[in-house]
PDB file of C-alpha atoms (C1' of nucleotides) in Angstrom:
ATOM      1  CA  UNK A   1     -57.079  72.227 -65.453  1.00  0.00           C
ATOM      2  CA  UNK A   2     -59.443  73.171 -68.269  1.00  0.00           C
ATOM      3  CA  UNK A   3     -60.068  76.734 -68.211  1.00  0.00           C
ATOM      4  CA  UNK A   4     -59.943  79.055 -70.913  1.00  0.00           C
ATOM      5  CA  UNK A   5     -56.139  79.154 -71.150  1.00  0.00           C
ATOM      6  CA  UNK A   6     -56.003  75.242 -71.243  1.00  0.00           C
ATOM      7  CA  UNK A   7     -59.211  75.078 -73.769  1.00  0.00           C
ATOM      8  CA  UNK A   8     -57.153  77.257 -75.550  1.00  0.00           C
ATOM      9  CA  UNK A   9     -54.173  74.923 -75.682  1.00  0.00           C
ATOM     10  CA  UNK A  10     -56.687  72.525 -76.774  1.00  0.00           C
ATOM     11  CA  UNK A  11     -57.768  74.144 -79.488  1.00  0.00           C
ATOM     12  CA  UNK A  12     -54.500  74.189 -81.379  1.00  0.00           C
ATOM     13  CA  UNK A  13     -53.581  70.761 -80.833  1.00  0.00           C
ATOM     14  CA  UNK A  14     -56.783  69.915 -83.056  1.00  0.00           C
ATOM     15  CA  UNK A  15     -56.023  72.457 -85.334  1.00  0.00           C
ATOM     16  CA  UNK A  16     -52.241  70.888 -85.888  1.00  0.00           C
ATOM     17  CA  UNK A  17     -53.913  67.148 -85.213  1.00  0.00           C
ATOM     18  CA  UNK A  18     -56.440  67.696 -87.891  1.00  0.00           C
ATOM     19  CA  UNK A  19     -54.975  70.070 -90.632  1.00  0.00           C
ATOM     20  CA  UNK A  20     -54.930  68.357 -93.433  1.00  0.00           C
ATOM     21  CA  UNK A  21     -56.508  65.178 -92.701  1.00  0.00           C
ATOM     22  CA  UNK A  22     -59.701  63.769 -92.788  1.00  0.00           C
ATOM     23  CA  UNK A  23     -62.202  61.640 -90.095  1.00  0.00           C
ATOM     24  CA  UNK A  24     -63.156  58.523 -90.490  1.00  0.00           C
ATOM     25  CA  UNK A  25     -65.567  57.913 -87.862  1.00  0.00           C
ATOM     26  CA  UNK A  26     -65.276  58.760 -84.208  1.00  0.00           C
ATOM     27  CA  UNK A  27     -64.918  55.535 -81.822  1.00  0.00           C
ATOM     28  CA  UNK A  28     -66.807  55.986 -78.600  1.00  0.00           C
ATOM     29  CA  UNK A  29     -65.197  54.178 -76.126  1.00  0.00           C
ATOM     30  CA  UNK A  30     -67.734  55.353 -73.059  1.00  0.00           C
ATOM     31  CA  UNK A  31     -70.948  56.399 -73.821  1.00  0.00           C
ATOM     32  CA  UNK A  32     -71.398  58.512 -70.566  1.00  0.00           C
ATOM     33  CA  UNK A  33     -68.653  61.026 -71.950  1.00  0.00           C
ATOM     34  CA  UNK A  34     -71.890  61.926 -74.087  1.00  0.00           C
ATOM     35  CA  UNK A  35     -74.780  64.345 -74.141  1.00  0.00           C
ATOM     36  CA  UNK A  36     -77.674  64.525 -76.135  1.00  0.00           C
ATOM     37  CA  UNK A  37     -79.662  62.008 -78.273  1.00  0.00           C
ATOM     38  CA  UNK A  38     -77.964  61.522 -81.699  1.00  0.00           C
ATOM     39  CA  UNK A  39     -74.676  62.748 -80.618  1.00  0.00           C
ATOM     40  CA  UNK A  40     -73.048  59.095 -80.575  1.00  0.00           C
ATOM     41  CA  UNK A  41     -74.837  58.373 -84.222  1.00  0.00           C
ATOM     42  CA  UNK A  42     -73.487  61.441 -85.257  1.00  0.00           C
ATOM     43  CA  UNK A  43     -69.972  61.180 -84.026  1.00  0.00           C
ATOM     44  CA  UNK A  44     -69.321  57.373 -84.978  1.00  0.00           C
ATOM     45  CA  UNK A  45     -70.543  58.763 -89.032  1.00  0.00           C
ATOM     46  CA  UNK A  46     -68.433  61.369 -88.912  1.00  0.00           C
ATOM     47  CA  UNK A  47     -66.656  61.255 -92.355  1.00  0.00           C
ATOM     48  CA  UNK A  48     -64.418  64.294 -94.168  1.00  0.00           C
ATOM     49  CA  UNK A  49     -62.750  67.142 -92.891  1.00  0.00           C
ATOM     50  CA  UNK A  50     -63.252  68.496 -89.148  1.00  0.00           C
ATOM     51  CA  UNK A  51     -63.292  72.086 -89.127  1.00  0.00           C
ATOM     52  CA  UNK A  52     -63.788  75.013 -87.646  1.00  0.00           C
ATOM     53  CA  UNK A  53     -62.272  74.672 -84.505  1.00  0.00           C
ATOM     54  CA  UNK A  54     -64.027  77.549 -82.307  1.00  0.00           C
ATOM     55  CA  UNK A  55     -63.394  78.491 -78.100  1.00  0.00           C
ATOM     56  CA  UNK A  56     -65.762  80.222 -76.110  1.00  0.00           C
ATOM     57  CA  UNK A  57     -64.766  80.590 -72.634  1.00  0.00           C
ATOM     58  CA  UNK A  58     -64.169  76.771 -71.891  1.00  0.00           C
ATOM     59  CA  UNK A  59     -66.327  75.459 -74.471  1.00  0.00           C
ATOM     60  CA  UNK A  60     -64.538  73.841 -77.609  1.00  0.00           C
ATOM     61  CA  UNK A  61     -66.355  73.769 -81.169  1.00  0.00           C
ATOM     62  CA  UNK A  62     -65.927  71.767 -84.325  1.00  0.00           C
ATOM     63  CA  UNK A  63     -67.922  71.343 -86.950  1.00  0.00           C
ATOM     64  CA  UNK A  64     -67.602  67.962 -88.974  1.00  0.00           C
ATOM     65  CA  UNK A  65     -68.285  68.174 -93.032  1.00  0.00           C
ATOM     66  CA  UNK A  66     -71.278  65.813 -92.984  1.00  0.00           C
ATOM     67  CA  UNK A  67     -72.627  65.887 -89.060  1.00  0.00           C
ATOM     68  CA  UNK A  68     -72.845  69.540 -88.399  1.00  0.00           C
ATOM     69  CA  UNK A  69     -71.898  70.910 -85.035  1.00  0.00           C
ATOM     70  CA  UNK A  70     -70.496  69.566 -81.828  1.00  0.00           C
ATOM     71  CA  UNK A  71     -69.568  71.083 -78.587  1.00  0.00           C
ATOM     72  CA  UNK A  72     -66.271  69.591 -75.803  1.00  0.00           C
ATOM     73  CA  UNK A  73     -66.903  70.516 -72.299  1.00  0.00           C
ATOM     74  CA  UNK A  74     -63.658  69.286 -70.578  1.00  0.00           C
ATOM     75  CA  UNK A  75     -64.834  69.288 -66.427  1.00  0.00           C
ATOM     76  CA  UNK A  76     -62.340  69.287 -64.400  1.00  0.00           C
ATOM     77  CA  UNK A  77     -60.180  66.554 -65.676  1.00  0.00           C
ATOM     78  CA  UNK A  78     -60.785  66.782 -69.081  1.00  0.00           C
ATOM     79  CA  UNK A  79     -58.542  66.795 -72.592  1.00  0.00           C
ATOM     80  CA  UNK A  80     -57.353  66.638 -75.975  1.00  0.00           C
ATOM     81  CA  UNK A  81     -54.566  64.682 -77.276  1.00  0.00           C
ATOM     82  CA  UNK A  82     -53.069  63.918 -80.604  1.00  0.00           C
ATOM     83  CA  UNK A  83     -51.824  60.288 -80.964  1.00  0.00           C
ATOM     84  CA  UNK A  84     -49.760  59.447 -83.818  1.00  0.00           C
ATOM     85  CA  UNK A  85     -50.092  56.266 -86.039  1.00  0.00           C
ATOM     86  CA  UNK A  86     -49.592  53.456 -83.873  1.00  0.00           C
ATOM     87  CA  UNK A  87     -48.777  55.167 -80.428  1.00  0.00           C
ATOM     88  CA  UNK A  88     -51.645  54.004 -77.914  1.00  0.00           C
ATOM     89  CA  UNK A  89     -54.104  55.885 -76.586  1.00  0.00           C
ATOM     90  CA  UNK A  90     -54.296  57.055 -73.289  1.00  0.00           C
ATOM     91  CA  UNK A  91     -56.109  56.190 -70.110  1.00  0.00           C
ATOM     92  CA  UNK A  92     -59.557  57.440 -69.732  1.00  0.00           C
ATOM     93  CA  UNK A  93     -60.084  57.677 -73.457  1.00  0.00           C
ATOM     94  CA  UNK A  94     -63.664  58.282 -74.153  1.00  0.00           C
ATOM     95  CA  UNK A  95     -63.546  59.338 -77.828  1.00  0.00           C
ATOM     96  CA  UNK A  96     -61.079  58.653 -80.742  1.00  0.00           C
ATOM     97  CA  UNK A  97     -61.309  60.529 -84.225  1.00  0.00           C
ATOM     98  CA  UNK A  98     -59.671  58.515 -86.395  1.00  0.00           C
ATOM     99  CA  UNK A  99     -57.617  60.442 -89.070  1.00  0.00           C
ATOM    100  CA  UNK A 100     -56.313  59.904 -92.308  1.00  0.00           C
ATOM    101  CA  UNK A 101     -52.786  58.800 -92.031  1.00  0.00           C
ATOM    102  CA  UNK A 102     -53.568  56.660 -88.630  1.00  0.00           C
ATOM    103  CA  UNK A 103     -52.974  59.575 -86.134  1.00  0.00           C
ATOM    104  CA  UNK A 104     -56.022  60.271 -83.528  1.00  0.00           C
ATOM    105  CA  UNK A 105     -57.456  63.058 -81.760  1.00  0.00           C
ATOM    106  CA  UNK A 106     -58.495  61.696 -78.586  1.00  0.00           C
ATOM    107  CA  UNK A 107     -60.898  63.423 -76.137  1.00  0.00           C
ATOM    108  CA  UNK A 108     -59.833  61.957 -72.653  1.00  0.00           C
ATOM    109  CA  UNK A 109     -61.710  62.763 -69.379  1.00  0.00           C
ATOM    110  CA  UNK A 110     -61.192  61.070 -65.826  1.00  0.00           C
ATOM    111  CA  UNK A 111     -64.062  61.944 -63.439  1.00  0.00           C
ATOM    112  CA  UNK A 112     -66.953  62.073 -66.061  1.00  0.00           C
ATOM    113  CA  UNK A 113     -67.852  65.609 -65.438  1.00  0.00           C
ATOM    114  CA  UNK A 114     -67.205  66.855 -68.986  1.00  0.00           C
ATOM    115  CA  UNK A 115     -69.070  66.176 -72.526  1.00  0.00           C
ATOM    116  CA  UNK A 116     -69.325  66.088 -75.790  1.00  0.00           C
ATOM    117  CA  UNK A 117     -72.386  67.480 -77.446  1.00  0.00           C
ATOM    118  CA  UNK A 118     -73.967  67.230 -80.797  1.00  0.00           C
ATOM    119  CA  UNK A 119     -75.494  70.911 -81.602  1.00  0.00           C
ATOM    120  CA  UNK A 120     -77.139  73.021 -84.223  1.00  0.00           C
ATOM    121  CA  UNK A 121     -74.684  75.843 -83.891  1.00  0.00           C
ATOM    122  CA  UNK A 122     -72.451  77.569 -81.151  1.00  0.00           C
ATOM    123  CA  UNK A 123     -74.388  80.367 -81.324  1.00  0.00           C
ATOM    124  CA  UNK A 124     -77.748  78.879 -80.396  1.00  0.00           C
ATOM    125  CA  UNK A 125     -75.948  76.251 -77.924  1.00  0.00           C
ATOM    126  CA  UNK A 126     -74.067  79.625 -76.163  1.00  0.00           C
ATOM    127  CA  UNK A 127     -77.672  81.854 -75.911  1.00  0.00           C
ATOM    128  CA  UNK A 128     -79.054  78.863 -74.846  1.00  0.00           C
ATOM    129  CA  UNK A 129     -76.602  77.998 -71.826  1.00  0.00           C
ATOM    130  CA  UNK A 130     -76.310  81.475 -70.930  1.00  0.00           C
ATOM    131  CA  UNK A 131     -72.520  81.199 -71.726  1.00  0.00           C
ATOM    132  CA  UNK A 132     -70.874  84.714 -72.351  1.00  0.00           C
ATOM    133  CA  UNK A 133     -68.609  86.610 -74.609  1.00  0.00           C
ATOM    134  CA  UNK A 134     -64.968  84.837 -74.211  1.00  0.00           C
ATOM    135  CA  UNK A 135     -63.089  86.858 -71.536  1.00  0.00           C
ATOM    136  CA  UNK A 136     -60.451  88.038 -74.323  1.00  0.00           C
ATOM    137  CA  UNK A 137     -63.504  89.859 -76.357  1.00  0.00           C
ATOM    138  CA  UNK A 138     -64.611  91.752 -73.479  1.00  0.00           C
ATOM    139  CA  UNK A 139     -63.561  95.718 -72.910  1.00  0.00           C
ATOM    140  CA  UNK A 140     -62.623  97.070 -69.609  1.00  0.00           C
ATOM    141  CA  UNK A 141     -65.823  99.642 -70.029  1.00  0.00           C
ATOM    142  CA  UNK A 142     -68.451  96.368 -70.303  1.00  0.00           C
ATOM    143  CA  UNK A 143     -66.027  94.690 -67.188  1.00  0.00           C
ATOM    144  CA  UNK A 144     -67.001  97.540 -65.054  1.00  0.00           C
ATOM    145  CA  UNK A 145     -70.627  97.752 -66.186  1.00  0.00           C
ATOM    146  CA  UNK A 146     -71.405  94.264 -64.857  1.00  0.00           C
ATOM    147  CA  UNK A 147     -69.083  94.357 -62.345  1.00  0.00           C
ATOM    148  CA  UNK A 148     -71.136  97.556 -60.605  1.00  0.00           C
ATOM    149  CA  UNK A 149     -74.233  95.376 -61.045  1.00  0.00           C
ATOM    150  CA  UNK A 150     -73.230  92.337 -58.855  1.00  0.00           C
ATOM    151  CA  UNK A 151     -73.801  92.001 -55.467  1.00  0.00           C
ATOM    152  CA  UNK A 152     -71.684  88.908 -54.595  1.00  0.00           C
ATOM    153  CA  UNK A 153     -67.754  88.225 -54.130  1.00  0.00           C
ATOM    154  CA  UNK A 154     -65.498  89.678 -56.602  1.00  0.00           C
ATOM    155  CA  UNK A 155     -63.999  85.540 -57.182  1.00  0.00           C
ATOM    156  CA  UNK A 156     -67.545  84.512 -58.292  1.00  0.00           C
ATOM    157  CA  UNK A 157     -68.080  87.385 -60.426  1.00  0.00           C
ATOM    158  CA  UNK A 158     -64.875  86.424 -62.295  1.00  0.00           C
ATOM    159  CA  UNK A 159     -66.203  82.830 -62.469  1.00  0.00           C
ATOM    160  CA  UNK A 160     -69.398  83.317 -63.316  1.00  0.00           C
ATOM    161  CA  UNK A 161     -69.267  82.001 -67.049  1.00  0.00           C
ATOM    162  CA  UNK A 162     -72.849  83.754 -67.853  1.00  0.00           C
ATOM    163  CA  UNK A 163     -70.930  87.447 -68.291  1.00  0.00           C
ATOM    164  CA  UNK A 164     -67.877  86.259 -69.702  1.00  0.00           C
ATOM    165  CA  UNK A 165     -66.553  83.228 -70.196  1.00  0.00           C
ATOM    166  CA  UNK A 166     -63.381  81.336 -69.574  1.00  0.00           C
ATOM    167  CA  UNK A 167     -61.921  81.871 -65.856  1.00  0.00           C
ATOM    168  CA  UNK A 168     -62.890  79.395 -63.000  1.00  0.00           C
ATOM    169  CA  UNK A 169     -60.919  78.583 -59.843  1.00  0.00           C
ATOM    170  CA  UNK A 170     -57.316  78.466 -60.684  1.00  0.00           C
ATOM    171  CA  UNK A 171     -57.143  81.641 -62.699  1.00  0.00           C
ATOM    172  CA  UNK A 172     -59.246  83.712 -60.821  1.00  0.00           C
ATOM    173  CA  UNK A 173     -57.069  83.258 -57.675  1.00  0.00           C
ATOM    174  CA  UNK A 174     -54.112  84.210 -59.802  1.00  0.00           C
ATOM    175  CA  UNK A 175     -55.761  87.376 -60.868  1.00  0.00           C
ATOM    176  CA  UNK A 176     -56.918  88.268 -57.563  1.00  0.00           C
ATOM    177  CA  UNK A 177     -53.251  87.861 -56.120  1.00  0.00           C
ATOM    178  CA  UNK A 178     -51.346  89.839 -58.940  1.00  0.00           C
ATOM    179  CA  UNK A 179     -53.887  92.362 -57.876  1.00  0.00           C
ATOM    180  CA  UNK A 180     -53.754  92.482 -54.490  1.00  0.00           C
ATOM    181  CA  UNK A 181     -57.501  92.160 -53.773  1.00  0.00           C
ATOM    182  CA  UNK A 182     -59.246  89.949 -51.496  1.00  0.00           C
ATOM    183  CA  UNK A 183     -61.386  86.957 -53.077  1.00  0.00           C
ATOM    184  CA  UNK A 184     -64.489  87.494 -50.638  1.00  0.00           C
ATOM    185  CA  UNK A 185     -63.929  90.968 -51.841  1.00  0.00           C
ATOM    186  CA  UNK A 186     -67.550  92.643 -52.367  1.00  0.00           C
ATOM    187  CA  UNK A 187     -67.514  93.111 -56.317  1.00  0.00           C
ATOM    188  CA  UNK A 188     -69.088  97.052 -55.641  1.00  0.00           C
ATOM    189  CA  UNK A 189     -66.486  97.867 -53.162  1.00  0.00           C
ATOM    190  CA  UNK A 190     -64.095  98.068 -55.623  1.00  0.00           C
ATOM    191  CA  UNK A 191     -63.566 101.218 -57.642  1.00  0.00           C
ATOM    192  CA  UNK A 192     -63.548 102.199 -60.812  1.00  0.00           C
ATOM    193  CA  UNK A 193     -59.709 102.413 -61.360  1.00  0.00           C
ATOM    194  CA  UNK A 194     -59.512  98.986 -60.038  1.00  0.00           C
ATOM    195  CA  UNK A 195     -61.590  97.335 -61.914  1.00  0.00           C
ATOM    196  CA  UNK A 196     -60.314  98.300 -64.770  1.00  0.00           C
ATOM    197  CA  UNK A 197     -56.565  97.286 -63.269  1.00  0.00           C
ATOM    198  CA  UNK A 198     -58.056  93.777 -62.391  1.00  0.00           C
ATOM    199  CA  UNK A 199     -59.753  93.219 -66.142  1.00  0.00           C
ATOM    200  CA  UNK A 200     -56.429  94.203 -67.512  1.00  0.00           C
ATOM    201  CA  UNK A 201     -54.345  91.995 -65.667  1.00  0.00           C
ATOM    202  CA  UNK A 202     -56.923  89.423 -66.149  1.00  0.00           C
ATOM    203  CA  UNK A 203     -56.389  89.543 -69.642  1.00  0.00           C
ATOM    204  CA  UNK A 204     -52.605  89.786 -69.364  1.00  0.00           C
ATOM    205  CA  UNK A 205     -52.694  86.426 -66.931  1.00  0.00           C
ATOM    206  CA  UNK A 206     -54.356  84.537 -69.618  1.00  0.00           C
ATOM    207  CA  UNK A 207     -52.823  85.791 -72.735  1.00  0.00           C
ATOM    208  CA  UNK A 208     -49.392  84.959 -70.980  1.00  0.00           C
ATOM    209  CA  UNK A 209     -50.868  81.267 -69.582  1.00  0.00           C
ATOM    210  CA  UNK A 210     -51.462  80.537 -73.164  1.00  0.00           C
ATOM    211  CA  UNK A 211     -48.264  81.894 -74.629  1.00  0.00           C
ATOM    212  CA  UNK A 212     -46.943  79.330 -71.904  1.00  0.00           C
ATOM    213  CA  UNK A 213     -49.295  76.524 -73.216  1.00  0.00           C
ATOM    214  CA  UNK A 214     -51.279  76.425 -69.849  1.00  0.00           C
ATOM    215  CA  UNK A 215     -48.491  74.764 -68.157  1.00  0.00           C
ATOM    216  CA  UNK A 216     -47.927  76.118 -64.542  1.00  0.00           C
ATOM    217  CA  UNK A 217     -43.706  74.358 -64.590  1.00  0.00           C
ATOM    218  CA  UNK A 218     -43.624  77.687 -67.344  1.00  0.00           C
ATOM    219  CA  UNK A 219     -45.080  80.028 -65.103  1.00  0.00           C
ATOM    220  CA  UNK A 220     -42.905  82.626 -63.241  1.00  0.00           C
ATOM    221  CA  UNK A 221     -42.079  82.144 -59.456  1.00  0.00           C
ATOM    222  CA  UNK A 222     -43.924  85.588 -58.797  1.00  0.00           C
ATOM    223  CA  UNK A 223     -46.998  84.166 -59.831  1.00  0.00           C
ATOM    224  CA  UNK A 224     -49.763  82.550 -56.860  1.00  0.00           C
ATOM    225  CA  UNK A 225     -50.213  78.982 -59.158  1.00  0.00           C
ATOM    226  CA  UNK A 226     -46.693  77.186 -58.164  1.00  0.00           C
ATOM    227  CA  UNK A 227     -47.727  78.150 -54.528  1.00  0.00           C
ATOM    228  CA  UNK A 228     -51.160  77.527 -54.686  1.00  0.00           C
ATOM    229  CA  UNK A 229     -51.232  75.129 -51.762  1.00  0.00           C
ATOM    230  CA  UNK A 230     -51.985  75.640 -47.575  1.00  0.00           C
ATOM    231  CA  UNK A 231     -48.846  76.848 -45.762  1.00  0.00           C
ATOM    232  CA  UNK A 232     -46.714  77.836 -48.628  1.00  0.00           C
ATOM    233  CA  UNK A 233     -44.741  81.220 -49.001  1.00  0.00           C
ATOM    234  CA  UNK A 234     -46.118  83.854 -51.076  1.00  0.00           C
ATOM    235  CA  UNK A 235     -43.885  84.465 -53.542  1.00  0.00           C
ATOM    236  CA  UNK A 236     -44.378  88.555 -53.101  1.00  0.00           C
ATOM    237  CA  UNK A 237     -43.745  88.499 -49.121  1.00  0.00           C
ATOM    238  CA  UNK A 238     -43.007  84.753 -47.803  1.00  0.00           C
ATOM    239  CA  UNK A 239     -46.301  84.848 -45.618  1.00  0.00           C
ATOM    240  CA  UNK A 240     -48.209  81.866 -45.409  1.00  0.00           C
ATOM    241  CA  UNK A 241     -50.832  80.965 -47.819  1.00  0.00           C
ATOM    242  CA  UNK A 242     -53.844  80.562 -46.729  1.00  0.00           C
ATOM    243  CA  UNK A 243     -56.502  78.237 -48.067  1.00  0.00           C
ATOM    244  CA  UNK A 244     -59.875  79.746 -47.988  1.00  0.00           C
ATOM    245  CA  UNK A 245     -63.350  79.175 -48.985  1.00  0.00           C
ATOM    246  CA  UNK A 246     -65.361  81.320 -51.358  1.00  0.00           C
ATOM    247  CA  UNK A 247     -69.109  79.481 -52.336  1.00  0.00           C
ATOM    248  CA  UNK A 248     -67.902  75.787 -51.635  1.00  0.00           C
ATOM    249  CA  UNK A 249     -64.740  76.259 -54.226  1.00  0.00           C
ATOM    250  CA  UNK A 250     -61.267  76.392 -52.742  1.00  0.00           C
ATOM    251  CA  UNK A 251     -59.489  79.782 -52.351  1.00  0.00           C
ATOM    252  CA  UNK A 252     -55.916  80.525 -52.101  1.00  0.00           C
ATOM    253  CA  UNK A 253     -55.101  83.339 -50.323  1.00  0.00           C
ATOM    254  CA  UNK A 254     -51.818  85.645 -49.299  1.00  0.00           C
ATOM    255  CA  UNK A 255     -53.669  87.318 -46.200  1.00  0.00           C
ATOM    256  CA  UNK A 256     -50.872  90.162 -46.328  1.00  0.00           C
ATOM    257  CA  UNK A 257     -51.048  90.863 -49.901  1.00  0.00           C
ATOM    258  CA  UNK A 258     -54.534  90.908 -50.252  1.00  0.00           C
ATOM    259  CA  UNK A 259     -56.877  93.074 -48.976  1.00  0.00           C
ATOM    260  CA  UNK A 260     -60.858  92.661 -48.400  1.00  0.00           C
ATOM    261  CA  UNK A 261     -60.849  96.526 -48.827  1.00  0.00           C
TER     262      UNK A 261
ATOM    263  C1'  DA B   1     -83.391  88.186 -61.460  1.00  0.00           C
ATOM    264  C1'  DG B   2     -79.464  87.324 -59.014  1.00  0.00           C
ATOM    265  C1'  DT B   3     -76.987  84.670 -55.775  1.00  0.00           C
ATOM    266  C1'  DA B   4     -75.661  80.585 -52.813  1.00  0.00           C
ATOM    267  C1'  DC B   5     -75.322  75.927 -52.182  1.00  0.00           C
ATOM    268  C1'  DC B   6     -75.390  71.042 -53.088  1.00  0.00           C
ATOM    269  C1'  DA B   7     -75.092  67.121 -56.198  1.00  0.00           C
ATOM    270  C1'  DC B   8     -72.941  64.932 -59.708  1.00  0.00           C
ATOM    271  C1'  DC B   9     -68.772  60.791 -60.761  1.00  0.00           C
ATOM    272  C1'  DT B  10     -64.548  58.859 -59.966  1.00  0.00           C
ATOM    273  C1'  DG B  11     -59.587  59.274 -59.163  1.00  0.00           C
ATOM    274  C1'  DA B  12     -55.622  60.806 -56.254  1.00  0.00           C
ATOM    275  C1'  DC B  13     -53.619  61.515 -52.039  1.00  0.00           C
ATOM    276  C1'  DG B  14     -52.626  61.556 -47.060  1.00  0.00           C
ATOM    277  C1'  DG B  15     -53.248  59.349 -42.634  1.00  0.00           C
ATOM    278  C1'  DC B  16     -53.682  55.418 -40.054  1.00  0.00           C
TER     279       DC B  16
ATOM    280  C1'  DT C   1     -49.490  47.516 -48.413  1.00  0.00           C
ATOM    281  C1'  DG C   2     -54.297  48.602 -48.013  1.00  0.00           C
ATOM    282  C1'  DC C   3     -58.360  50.755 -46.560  1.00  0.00           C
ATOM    283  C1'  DC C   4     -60.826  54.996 -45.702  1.00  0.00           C
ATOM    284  C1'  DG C   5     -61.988  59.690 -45.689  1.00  0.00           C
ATOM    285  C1'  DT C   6     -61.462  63.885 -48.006  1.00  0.00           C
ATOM    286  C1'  DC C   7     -60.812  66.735 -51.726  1.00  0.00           C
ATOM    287  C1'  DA C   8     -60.555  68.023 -56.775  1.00  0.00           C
ATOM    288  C1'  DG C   9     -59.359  72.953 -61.399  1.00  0.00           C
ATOM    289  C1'  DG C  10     -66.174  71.649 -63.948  1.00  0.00           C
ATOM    290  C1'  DT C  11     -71.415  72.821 -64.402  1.00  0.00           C
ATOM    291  C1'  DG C  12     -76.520  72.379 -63.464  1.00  0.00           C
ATOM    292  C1'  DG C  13     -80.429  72.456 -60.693  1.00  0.00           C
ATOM    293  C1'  DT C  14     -82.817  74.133 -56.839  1.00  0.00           C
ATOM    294  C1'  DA C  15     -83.943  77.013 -53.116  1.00  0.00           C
ATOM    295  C1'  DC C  16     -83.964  81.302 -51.334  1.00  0.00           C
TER     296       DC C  16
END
DNA sequence: AGTACCACCTGACGGC
DNA sequence: TGCCGTCAGGTGGTAC
């Protein structure tokens, strides 16, 4: 799930979990959810309020009052709930904040693929992962710039977090299906004109999965995600989706509504 | 330097 | 019902 739009969703449910309150330590629950040498020292001392709340791309950042900087990767199975006093917490828990007033923010993760990370600051831990600009900061004029530079498939251009930051598999079907244009698509054979079509509905996808709280039930039949599965109808011309592979990732493809050219 | 591919870890699901 | 194989939305490292 956790792309930008769901990081996104993420990021407001700490900002409601933690207005207002403070930490009282962080319980680590399994230590493999962690990165880095002091982050579990830092997290179990964290005391006093927890704030900013940052996103880049997928990337979620918080600063505590008296441990500095950490980074959330959420994998693919990651998330972020808010528990109130007394409610339990739920499976695959790895890390509880505990709050004043006895809620929890709890960082939850199934298949161990995401991490939290204590850092000096998101801007040295983004230069130093090569992580770029959040999708919804970039311009349609810097989209087309790197997208005339790459020499791969449009899909991995879109996921590549290093330009810009924030789409991976689900999403960047969904863009390529609203705009008609073949994942294996060579990035250069596309023109000008649509490249800038495809960053704007990119942004429009995302800014709309958000407004929906990243929740595909919310999403409109028109849209590729509630069919995204072998042998379905596209929901533009009732053809058969196709599933498709694009650099080892899954690709979901309407073959008559999307063109390699 | 840029791109392509595999490995990582464990859960969920479908087929037998 | 239970076992097994396959696949999963993430990134990072390595090999071209």
């Amino acid at each position: 799930m956790p792309e930008l739009p769901d990081v996104e969703v993420y990021r407001k449910t700490a900002l409601r979990c933690l207005s207002g309150k403070k930490a009282d330590g962080a319980a680590v629950k399994d230590s493999r959810a962690l990165k880095g040498k002091n982050t579990k020292k830092n997290l179990q001392g964290i005391k006093g309020r927890l704030g900013p709340i940052k996103r880049q791309g997928k990337n979620l950042f918080f600063k505590s009052e008296n441990r500095g900087w950490f980074v959330m990767h959420f994998g693919m199975t990651g998330r972020l709930e808010c528990v109130p006093k007394g409610a339990k917490e739920p499976d695959y828990s790895k890390v509880i904040f505990s709050l004043s007033g006895g809620s929890k923010l709890v960082y939850i993760v199934k298949r161990m693929l995401g991490k939290i990370e204590s850092i000096e600051s998101p801007a040295e831990y983004v230069s130093e992962k090569h992580i770029g600009k959040d999708f919804h900061d970039t311009g349609p004029d810097e989209f087309r710039n790197e997208a005339e530079k790459n020499s791969g498939s449009i899909k991995q251009f879109l996921m590549d977090q290093s330009k810009f930051s924030g789409i991976g598999n689900i999403y960047s079907d969904e863009i390529l299906f609203q705009s008609g244009i073949h994942p294996a698509a060579k990035t250069k054979s596309l023109s000008s004109a649509a490249l800038g079509r495809l960053h704007k509905k990119a942004l429009r996808i995302l800014n709309y999965a958000v407004e929906k709280e990243a929740d595909p039930e919310k999403f409109p039949g028109t849209w590729l995600i509630p069919s995204r599965k072998k042998g379905a109808e596209c929901p533009k011309c009732k053809a058969h989706v196709q599933k498709t592979k694009s650099g080892g990732r899954s690709a979901y493809v309407c073959p008559k509504c999307q063109k390699k050219n």
